[in-house]
Amino acid sequence: MTATALFCGDIAFDVALRVPRFAEADQKMHAFENLVSAGGVAANSAVACARQGVTTALLALVGDDVLGAYAVDFLAARGVDVTGVTTTPGMTAVSVCTLAEEDGEKRLVYTSSVSQYPPPERLRDAELDGVDWIHTSCLHPEAAAVLAERARAADIPMSIDLEPSALAHGAEALAPALYEAAVVFLNERATAEIGDIHAFCARHRLKLVVCTRGSHGAALTDGSNEITVAPPPTGPIVDTTGAGDCLAGVYIARSLSGSDPRSALRASVASATHACRHLGAQGGYPDRETTDELLANGWPREPGTPA
């Protein structure tokens, strides 16, 4: 029986531009490399999961514009089931990312839009039969809480990408969505804002928390014990956009394929590190065979092992 992962959240139209350096005021800078794609936290994670060979579906909204149509077609071509993506009047989100050639440092401009998150009423009626895992964000806490309640009732594991912007809603607003989550993914900024991760796990009865650490890899904890994985030395970093989304999508895929948390984390860090060597949020997302090759070649390493 094939496992199915459902991703719920945002879709954006992404533009990535590599430049020799960032432009000064009133200076025109020519990009020497560019990429146009579909993006967004949910969309990126869905593609990363699909690339690992897991049946993947997306529940989202797009605007009734040409950018929304492009994004849906783009995701479908990458193996994501987009039948749960609906069109609504308005503009699809646009993300423009400028990256400096020397170190991959980025500057990001993002427009809010109708494609941020499906409304609660859409999630109350969403079809969950045959779904084995749900992944979402808390960009819309009320809607995420509806999905979380349905996941708990159906005994479907649910993971959450808790971005720093979501923390602005406050602990009380986030609690219904976070309660008993299978995994919560935190980036470095979110981890710093939360502070005591063990208390955070206990407060929301979380099963696992994965904290990404940029160039230092990632750590996984159940509130008591911690597993850390550090990436190997890598070549030049081209683009870190979507690396955390890649990590989450691969972790979910590997978990659904039977991997234990340590093995899933190793595969996730290896895949996210590989992705950072390519332009665009999804440009370097590896397929399952590539991830397996990375692991076979010693990617990534656990602390204390020789580089």
mmCIF file with all atom_site columns, C-alpha atoms in Angstrom, residues 175-289:
data_model
loop_
_atom_site.group_PDB
_atom_site.id
_atom_site.type_symbol
_atom_site.label_atom_id
_atom_site.label_alt_id
_atom_site.label_comp_id
_atom_site.label_asym_id
_atom_site.label_entity_id
_atom_site.label_seq_id
_atom_site.pdbx_PDB_ins_code
_atom_site.Cartn_x
_atom_site.Cartn_y
_atom_site.Cartn_z
_atom_site.occupancy
_atom_site.B_iso_or_equiv
_atom_site.pdbx_formal_charge
_atom_site.auth_seq_id
_atom_site.auth_comp_id
_atom_site.auth_asym_id
_atom_site.auth_atom_id
_atom_site.pdbx_PDB_model_num
ATOM 1   C CA . ALA A 1 175 ? -1.869 25.945 21.010 1.00 0.00 ? 175 ALA A CA 1
ATOM 2   C CA . PRO A 1 176 ? -4.883 24.215 19.337 1.00 0.00 ? 176 PRO A CA 1
ATOM 3   C CA . ALA A 1 177 ? -2.868 23.537 16.175 1.00 0.00 ? 177 ALA A CA 1
ATOM 4   C CA . LEU A 1 178 ? 0.320  22.443 17.955 1.00 0.00 ? 178 LEU A CA 1
ATOM 5   C CA . TYR A 1 179 ? -1.276 20.096 20.497 1.00 0.00 ? 179 TYR A CA 1
ATOM 6   C CA . GLU A 1 180 ? 0.147  16.545 20.183 1.00 0.00 ? 180 GLU A CA 1
ATOM 7   C CA . ALA A 1 181 ? 1.792  17.242 16.817 1.00 0.00 ? 181 ALA A CA 1
ATOM 8   C CA . ALA A 1 182 ? 3.962  14.399 15.537 1.00 0.00 ? 182 ALA A CA 1
ATOM 9   C CA . VAL A 1 183 ? 6.764  16.801 14.545 1.00 0.00 ? 183 VAL A CA 1
ATOM 10  C CA . VAL A 1 184 ? 7.260  20.558 14.753 1.00 0.00 ? 184 VAL A CA 1
ATOM 11  C CA . PHE A 1 185 ? 9.963  22.055 12.517 1.00 0.00 ? 185 PHE A CA 1
ATOM 12  C CA . LEU A 1 186 ? 11.717 25.200 13.780 1.00 0.00 ? 186 LEU A CA 1
ATOM 13  C CA . ASN A 1 187 ? 14.345 27.321 12.071 1.00 0.00 ? 187 ASN A CA 1
ATOM 14  C CA . GLU A 1 188 ? 17.079 29.123 14.007 1.00 0.00 ? 188 GLU A CA 1
ATOM 15  C CA . ARG A 1 189 ? 15.055 32.297 14.574 1.00 0.00 ? 189 ARG A CA 1
ATOM 16  C CA . ALA A 1 190 ? 11.986 30.410 15.801 1.00 0.00 ? 190 ALA A CA 1
ATOM 17  C CA . THR A 1 191 ? 14.129 28.269 18.100 1.00 0.00 ? 191 THR A CA 1
ATOM 18  C CA . ALA A 1 192 ? 15.706 31.387 19.608 1.00 0.00 ? 192 ALA A CA 1
ATOM 19  C CA . GLU A 1 193 ? 12.302 33.025 20.137 1.00 0.00 ? 193 GLU A CA 1
ATOM 20  C CA . ILE A 1 194 ? 10.846 29.949 21.848 1.00 0.00 ? 194 ILE A CA 1
ATOM 21  C CA . GLY A 1 195 ? 13.851 29.489 24.114 1.00 0.00 ? 195 GLY A CA 1
ATOM 22  C CA . ASP A 1 196 ? 13.272 26.412 26.270 1.00 0.00 ? 196 ASP A CA 1
ATOM 23  C CA . ILE A 1 197 ? 12.493 23.687 23.720 1.00 0.00 ? 197 ILE A CA 1
ATOM 24  C CA . HIS A 1 198 ? 11.966 21.020 26.390 1.00 0.00 ? 198 HIS A CA 1
ATOM 25  C CA . ALA A 1 199 ? 9.293  23.161 28.067 1.00 0.00 ? 199 ALA A CA 1
ATOM 26  C CA . PHE A 1 200 ? 7.788  23.874 24.644 1.00 0.00 ? 200 PHE A CA 1
ATOM 27  C CA . CYS A 1 201 ? 7.503  20.107 23.989 1.00 0.00 ? 201 CYS A CA 1
ATOM 28  C CA . ALA A 1 202 ? 5.896  19.478 27.360 1.00 0.00 ? 202 ALA A CA 1
ATOM 29  C CA . ARG A 1 203 ? 3.457  22.387 27.104 1.00 0.00 ? 203 ARG A CA 1
ATOM 30  C CA . HIS A 1 204 ? 2.013  21.202 23.789 1.00 0.00 ? 204 HIS A CA 1
ATOM 31  C CA . ARG A 1 205 ? 2.612  17.458 24.286 1.00 0.00 ? 205 ARG A CA 1
ATOM 32  C CA . LEU A 1 206 ? 4.705  17.330 21.138 1.00 0.00 ? 206 LEU A CA 1
ATOM 33  C CA . LYS A 1 207 ? 6.189  14.012 20.086 1.00 0.00 ? 207 LYS A CA 1
ATOM 34  C CA . LEU A 1 208 ? 9.247  15.428 18.295 1.00 0.00 ? 208 LEU A CA 1
ATOM 35  C CA . VAL A 1 209 ? 10.785 18.812 17.468 1.00 0.00 ? 209 VAL A CA 1
ATOM 36  C CA . VAL A 1 210 ? 13.320 19.295 14.665 1.00 0.00 ? 210 VAL A CA 1
ATOM 37  C CA . CYS A 1 211 ? 15.447 22.432 14.964 1.00 0.00 ? 211 CYS A CA 1
ATOM 38  C CA . THR A 1 212 ? 17.329 23.396 11.812 1.00 0.00 ? 212 THR A CA 1
ATOM 39  C CA . ARG A 1 213 ? 20.713 25.024 12.387 1.00 0.00 ? 213 ARG A CA 1
ATOM 40  C CA . GLY A 1 214 ? 21.708 26.355 8.978  1.00 0.00 ? 214 GLY A CA 1
ATOM 41  C CA . SER A 1 215 ? 25.244 25.343 8.076  1.00 0.00 ? 215 SER A CA 1
ATOM 42  C CA . HIS A 1 216 ? 25.436 23.346 11.329 1.00 0.00 ? 216 HIS A CA 1
ATOM 43  C CA . GLY A 1 217 ? 22.777 20.828 10.290 1.00 0.00 ? 217 GLY A CA 1
ATOM 44  C CA . ALA A 1 218 ? 19.813 20.002 12.513 1.00 0.00 ? 218 ALA A CA 1
ATOM 45  C CA . ALA A 1 219 ? 18.816 18.562 15.872 1.00 0.00 ? 219 ALA A CA 1
ATOM 46  C CA . LEU A 1 220 ? 15.845 16.428 16.840 1.00 0.00 ? 220 LEU A CA 1
ATOM 47  C CA . THR A 1 221 ? 14.448 16.122 20.355 1.00 0.00 ? 221 THR A CA 1
ATOM 48  C CA . ASP A 1 222 ? 11.533 14.424 22.089 1.00 0.00 ? 222 ASP A CA 1
ATOM 49  C CA . GLY A 1 223 ? 11.845 16.804 25.024 1.00 0.00 ? 223 GLY A CA 1
ATOM 50  C CA . SER A 1 224 ? 14.355 14.625 26.848 1.00 0.00 ? 224 SER A CA 1
ATOM 51  C CA . ASN A 1 225 ? 16.879 13.196 24.404 1.00 0.00 ? 225 ASN A CA 1
ATOM 52  C CA . GLU A 1 226 ? 18.523 14.918 21.452 1.00 0.00 ? 226 GLU A CA 1
ATOM 53  C CA . ILE A 1 227 ? 19.932 13.663 18.146 1.00 0.00 ? 227 ILE A CA 1
ATOM 54  C CA . THR A 1 228 ? 22.136 16.040 16.160 1.00 0.00 ? 228 THR A CA 1
ATOM 55  C CA . VAL A 1 229 ? 23.316 15.734 12.571 1.00 0.00 ? 229 VAL A CA 1
ATOM 56  C CA . ALA A 1 230 ? 25.949 18.010 11.026 1.00 0.00 ? 230 ALA A CA 1
ATOM 57  C CA . PRO A 1 231 ? 26.381 18.369 7.263  1.00 0.00 ? 231 PRO A CA 1
ATOM 58  C CA . PRO A 1 232 ? 29.727 17.552 5.655  1.00 0.00 ? 232 PRO A CA 1
ATOM 59  C CA . PRO A 1 233 ? 31.997 20.234 4.233  1.00 0.00 ? 233 PRO A CA 1
ATOM 60  C CA . THR A 1 234 ? 30.330 21.479 1.073  1.00 0.00 ? 234 THR A CA 1
ATOM 61  C CA . GLY A 1 235 ? 31.163 23.504 -1.986 1.00 0.00 ? 235 GLY A CA 1
ATOM 62  C CA . PRO A 1 236 ? 29.966 27.080 -2.495 1.00 0.00 ? 236 PRO A CA 1
ATOM 63  C CA . ILE A 1 237 ? 26.476 27.799 -1.198 1.00 0.00 ? 237 ILE A CA 1
ATOM 64  C CA . VAL A 1 238 ? 24.370 29.111 -4.071 1.00 0.00 ? 238 VAL A CA 1
ATOM 65  C CA . ASP A 1 239 ? 20.921 29.542 -2.520 1.00 0.00 ? 239 ASP A CA 1
ATOM 66  C CA . THR A 1 240 ? 19.548 28.619 0.915  1.00 0.00 ? 240 THR A CA 1
ATOM 67  C CA . THR A 1 241 ? 15.965 29.497 -0.031 1.00 0.00 ? 241 THR A CA 1
ATOM 68  C CA . GLY A 1 242 ? 13.629 26.583 0.709  1.00 0.00 ? 242 GLY A CA 1
ATOM 69  C CA . ALA A 1 243 ? 16.303 24.450 2.397  1.00 0.00 ? 243 ALA A CA 1
ATOM 70  C CA . GLY A 1 244 ? 14.144 24.082 5.515  1.00 0.00 ? 244 GLY A CA 1
ATOM 71  C CA . ASP A 1 245 ? 11.150 23.154 3.364  1.00 0.00 ? 245 ASP A CA 1
ATOM 72  C CA . CYS A 1 246 ? 13.269 20.506 1.644  1.00 0.00 ? 246 CYS A CA 1
ATOM 73  C CA . LEU A 1 247 ? 14.331 19.123 5.017  1.00 0.00 ? 247 LEU A CA 1
ATOM 74  C CA . ALA A 1 248 ? 10.716 18.859 6.196  1.00 0.00 ? 248 ALA A CA 1
ATOM 75  C CA . GLY A 1 249 ? 9.470  17.219 2.986  1.00 0.00 ? 249 GLY A CA 1
ATOM 76  C CA . VAL A 1 250 ? 12.243 14.631 2.955  1.00 0.00 ? 250 VAL A CA 1
ATOM 77  C CA . TYR A 1 251 ? 11.803 13.898 6.671  1.00 0.00 ? 251 TYR A CA 1
ATOM 78  C CA . ILE A 1 252 ? 8.114  13.184 6.103  1.00 0.00 ? 252 ILE A CA 1
ATOM 79  C CA . ALA A 1 253 ? 8.814  11.015 3.059  1.00 0.00 ? 253 ALA A CA 1
ATOM 80  C CA . ARG A 1 254 ? 11.434 8.976  4.877  1.00 0.00 ? 254 ARG A CA 1
ATOM 81  C CA . SER A 1 255 ? 9.212  8.585  7.945  1.00 0.00 ? 255 SER A CA 1
ATOM 82  C CA . LEU A 1 256 ? 6.361  7.303  5.785  1.00 0.00 ? 256 LEU A CA 1
ATOM 83  C CA . SER A 1 257 ? 8.812  4.904  4.128  1.00 0.00 ? 257 SER A CA 1
ATOM 84  C CA . GLY A 1 258 ? 9.649  3.334  7.490  1.00 0.00 ? 258 GLY A CA 1
ATOM 85  C CA . SER A 1 259 ? 12.814 5.189  8.527  1.00 0.00 ? 259 SER A CA 1
ATOM 86  C CA . ASP A 1 260 ? 13.431 5.821  12.230 1.00 0.00 ? 260 ASP A CA 1
ATOM 87  C CA . PRO A 1 261 ? 13.810 9.481  13.311 1.00 0.00 ? 261 PRO A CA 1
ATOM 88  C CA . ARG A 1 262 ? 17.628 9.405  13.242 1.00 0.00 ? 262 ARG A CA 1
ATOM 89  C CA . SER A 1 263 ? 17.729 7.964  9.713  1.00 0.00 ? 263 SER A CA 1
ATOM 90  C CA . ALA A 1 264 ? 15.022 10.350 8.514  1.00 0.00 ? 264 ALA A CA 1
ATOM 91  C CA . LEU A 1 265 ? 16.975 13.295 9.927  1.00 0.00 ? 265 LEU A CA 1
ATOM 92  C CA . ARG A 1 266 ? 20.205 12.187 8.203  1.00 0.00 ? 266 ARG A CA 1
ATOM 93  C CA . ALA A 1 267 ? 18.421 11.901 4.863  1.00 0.00 ? 267 ALA A CA 1
ATOM 94  C CA . SER A 1 268 ? 16.795 15.302 5.408  1.00 0.00 ? 268 SER A CA 1
ATOM 95  C CA . VAL A 1 269 ? 20.026 17.129 6.230  1.00 0.00 ? 269 VAL A CA 1
ATOM 96  C CA . ALA A 1 270 ? 21.811 15.497 3.292  1.00 0.00 ? 270 ALA A CA 1
ATOM 97  C CA . SER A 1 271 ? 19.011 16.539 0.923  1.00 0.00 ? 271 SER A CA 1
ATOM 98  C CA . ALA A 1 272 ? 18.778 20.114 2.238  1.00 0.00 ? 272 ALA A CA 1
ATOM 99  C CA . THR A 1 273 ? 22.561 20.550 1.999  1.00 0.00 ? 273 THR A CA 1
ATOM 100 C CA . HIS A 1 274 ? 22.467 19.313 -1.593 1.00 0.00 ? 274 HIS A CA 1
ATOM 101 C CA . ALA A 1 275 ? 19.639 21.739 -2.374 1.00 0.00 ? 275 ALA A CA 1
ATOM 102 C CA . CYS A 1 276 ? 21.708 24.727 -1.193 1.00 0.00 ? 276 CYS A CA 1
ATOM 103 C CA . ARG A 1 277 ? 24.165 24.133 -4.042 1.00 0.00 ? 277 ARG A CA 1
ATOM 104 C CA . HIS A 1 278 ? 21.528 25.035 -6.634 1.00 0.00 ? 278 HIS A CA 1
ATOM 105 C CA . LEU A 1 279 ? 19.550 28.121 -7.562 1.00 0.00 ? 279 LEU A CA 1
ATOM 106 C CA . GLY A 1 280 ? 15.920 28.376 -6.519 1.00 0.00 ? 280 GLY A CA 1
ATOM 107 C CA . ALA A 1 281 ? 13.906 26.912 -3.674 1.00 0.00 ? 281 ALA A CA 1
ATOM 108 C CA . GLN A 1 282 ? 13.297 23.652 -5.558 1.00 0.00 ? 282 GLN A CA 1
ATOM 109 C CA . GLY A 1 283 ? 16.156 23.732 -8.061 1.00 0.00 ? 283 GLY A CA 1
ATOM 110 C CA . GLY A 1 284 ? 18.308 21.257 -6.153 1.00 0.00 ? 284 GLY A CA 1
ATOM 111 C CA . TYR A 1 285 ? 15.742 19.089 -4.384 1.00 0.00 ? 285 TYR A CA 1
ATOM 112 C CA . PRO A 1 286 ? 17.130 15.553 -4.851 1.00 0.00 ? 286 PRO A CA 1
ATOM 113 C CA . ASP A 1 287 ? 15.194 12.461 -5.815 1.00 0.00 ? 287 ASP A CA 1
ATOM 114 C CA . ARG A 1 288 ? 15.325 9.387  -3.596 1.00 0.00 ? 288 ARG A CA 1
ATOM 115 C CA . GLU A 1 289 ? 18.181 7.779  -5.527 1.00 0.00 ? 289 GLU A CA 1
#
